[in-house]
């Protein structure tokens, strides 16, 4: 029988085979969030929402909500599926990159450049998630199944910046419309570079990483603004399918001009390992009861009323972002089934049902096809403003006035105002927690602790935590997640657990 190494060497001969391998790298992005619902969990980590789920469910989401393993000591490998999916995807990227020179590219050398750039972007994307979630992670840039010690965050961020810079320099400066939907562009690489830089510089207080500075990060996003062709859609509501249906307006579509990069999903309606349905959306569905147009799900990410109340009534983002049971006159009768019920659920990635309460897809758990918008153009504008663009006020006003045309335009804008605007703009999209951490652990801990739910477990089996206990938990963990215990065991102790867990 031919061994795995020989199979790999014999496969990478034609550009079509390299393309198939690249598709596998993209599919890895589907599997990461389907194995560990990171976009939803990030809202739970932050001050936007609580763990929620059902009163009879396990306490895993409550555990990560409170950064407290004692809540659910059996969930020592809570993130195991995601951890494995990240490294499987990185492995696919590494295999493709290592075998580029084995392909007979002929007159298709432009494809070689493109495929390598896309693989490096995907690898950087995975490592950016990993280093922000766990901080010290194995940094692997060649195919291996050996146990690799954890690298420090500076080493990992240097690799991220190197990959993103090489990707952005390799991809053409073409209008985004000329690139097939879902493929990685120069503009996506430049935008992710700025996002990574802002996080590293904020959390670690260092102005240079991997050769990148605030000036180079600003140049990157200014390039996106000037040359990509991306723009804001006129109506914020139309970015989101469920909100569009509820408001009876046309959905802007998956490849609208605001989408700089998205993880693409399709309705596959099965549980196979390579299925491309969006399976993490089910976590955010209203618990136990479908209420048109919102399909029932598992009731996670119950929204803190403080977030809802931050939006002025004239801000279109409030309706588009959050399901309000009372304000939308929804006859919800299952609140007793929902842990940490607040009367509010996330809407941007809410599943949909028809007017009879039937899911619009044949299997609501596996068949969701809504893309996850990783980077939107509004993020590019606000990052440029935060990085000190001379056009900061204009960029800020574009985002703010799109959401609320009745608001008075700002004449000046501070970093604090930009961060506050980011919370309203990106609630439900998994960015708030990173924005808090890059203001420092103390700021993140005190801000999140101030929003600790007092209801906690409705079944009364645990005492509600105090804000001071919650704040202490976040400081003890420094905001990082528990490395899966099964991975520590499999590594024969090469991996070391994060502090506080």
PDB file of C-alpha atoms in Angstrom, residues 124 127-137 139 151-165 192-204 206 208-212 434 438 480:
ATOM      1  CA  UNK A 124      -3.063  33.622   9.113  1.00  0.00           C
ATOM      2  CA  UNK A 127      -3.665  31.643  13.769  1.00  0.00           C
ATOM      3  CA  UNK A 128      -5.243  35.023  14.506  1.00  0.00           C
ATOM      4  CA  UNK A 129      -8.232  33.231  16.022  1.00  0.00           C
ATOM      5  CA  UNK A 130      -6.023  30.780  17.913  1.00  0.00           C
ATOM      6  CA  UNK A 131      -3.633  33.334  19.387  1.00  0.00           C
ATOM      7  CA  UNK A 132      -6.496  35.572  20.509  1.00  0.00           C
ATOM      8  CA  UNK A 133      -8.407  32.656  22.015  1.00  0.00           C
ATOM      9  CA  UNK A 134      -5.524  30.787  23.668  1.00  0.00           C
ATOM     10  CA  UNK A 135      -2.483  33.113  23.379  1.00  0.00           C
ATOM     11  CA  UNK A 136       0.292  30.479  23.471  1.00  0.00           C
ATOM     12  CA  UNK A 137      -0.317  27.937  20.712  1.00  0.00           C
ATOM     13  CA  UNK A 139       3.084  27.528  15.571  1.00  0.00           C
ATOM     14  CA  UNK A 151       4.997  29.638  20.776  1.00  0.00           C
ATOM     15  CA  UNK A 152       4.765  33.013  22.454  1.00  0.00           C
ATOM     16  CA  UNK A 153       2.246  35.481  21.046  1.00  0.00           C
ATOM     17  CA  UNK A 154       4.936  37.705  19.509  1.00  0.00           C
ATOM     18  CA  UNK A 155       6.236  34.831  17.384  1.00  0.00           C
ATOM     19  CA  UNK A 156       2.738  33.867  16.274  1.00  0.00           C
ATOM     20  CA  UNK A 157       1.746  37.446  15.442  1.00  0.00           C
ATOM     21  CA  UNK A 158       4.964  37.899  13.477  1.00  0.00           C
ATOM     22  CA  UNK A 159       3.994  34.902  11.335  1.00  0.00           C
ATOM     23  CA  UNK A 160       0.457  36.240  10.925  1.00  0.00           C
ATOM     24  CA  UNK A 161       1.761  39.593   9.746  1.00  0.00           C
ATOM     25  CA  UNK A 162       4.263  37.944   7.399  1.00  0.00           C
ATOM     26  CA  UNK A 163       1.570  35.777   5.821  1.00  0.00           C
ATOM     27  CA  UNK A 164      -0.868  38.661   5.420  1.00  0.00           C
ATOM     28  CA  UNK A 165       1.759  41.019   3.997  1.00  0.00           C
ATOM     29  CA  UNK A 192      -7.159  41.533   8.275  1.00  0.00           C
ATOM     30  CA  UNK A 193      -3.616  42.843   8.695  1.00  0.00           C
ATOM     31  CA  UNK A 194      -4.968  46.056  10.218  1.00  0.00           C
ATOM     32  CA  UNK A 195      -7.293  44.091  12.495  1.00  0.00           C
ATOM     33  CA  UNK A 196      -4.430  41.914  13.730  1.00  0.00           C
ATOM     34  CA  UNK A 197      -2.190  44.930  14.256  1.00  0.00           C
ATOM     35  CA  UNK A 198      -4.762  46.845  16.315  1.00  0.00           C
ATOM     36  CA  UNK A 199      -5.318  43.854  18.578  1.00  0.00           C
ATOM     37  CA  UNK A 200      -1.629  43.163  19.158  1.00  0.00           C
ATOM     38  CA  UNK A 201      -0.664  46.800  19.668  1.00  0.00           C
ATOM     39  CA  UNK A 202      -3.557  47.350  22.048  1.00  0.00           C
ATOM     40  CA  UNK A 203      -3.224  44.237  24.210  1.00  0.00           C
ATOM     41  CA  UNK A 204       0.559  44.082  24.346  1.00  0.00           C
ATOM     42  CA  UNK A 206       3.907  47.398  21.355  1.00  0.00           C
ATOM     43  CA  UNK A 208       5.720  47.214  15.863  1.00  0.00           C
ATOM     44  CA  UNK A 209       5.111  43.551  15.090  1.00  0.00           C
ATOM     45  CA  UNK A 210       6.420  41.574  12.135  1.00  0.00           C
ATOM     46  CA  UNK A 211       7.617  44.778  10.496  1.00  0.00           C
ATOM     47  CA  UNK A 212       4.147  46.313  10.653  1.00  0.00           C
ATOM     48  CA  UNK A 434     -11.452  41.600  20.880  1.00  0.00           C
ATOM     49  CA  UNK A 438      -7.149  45.409  23.233  1.00  0.00           C
ATOM     50  CA  UNK A 480      -7.876  33.580  27.343  1.00  0.00           C
TER      51      UNK A 480
END
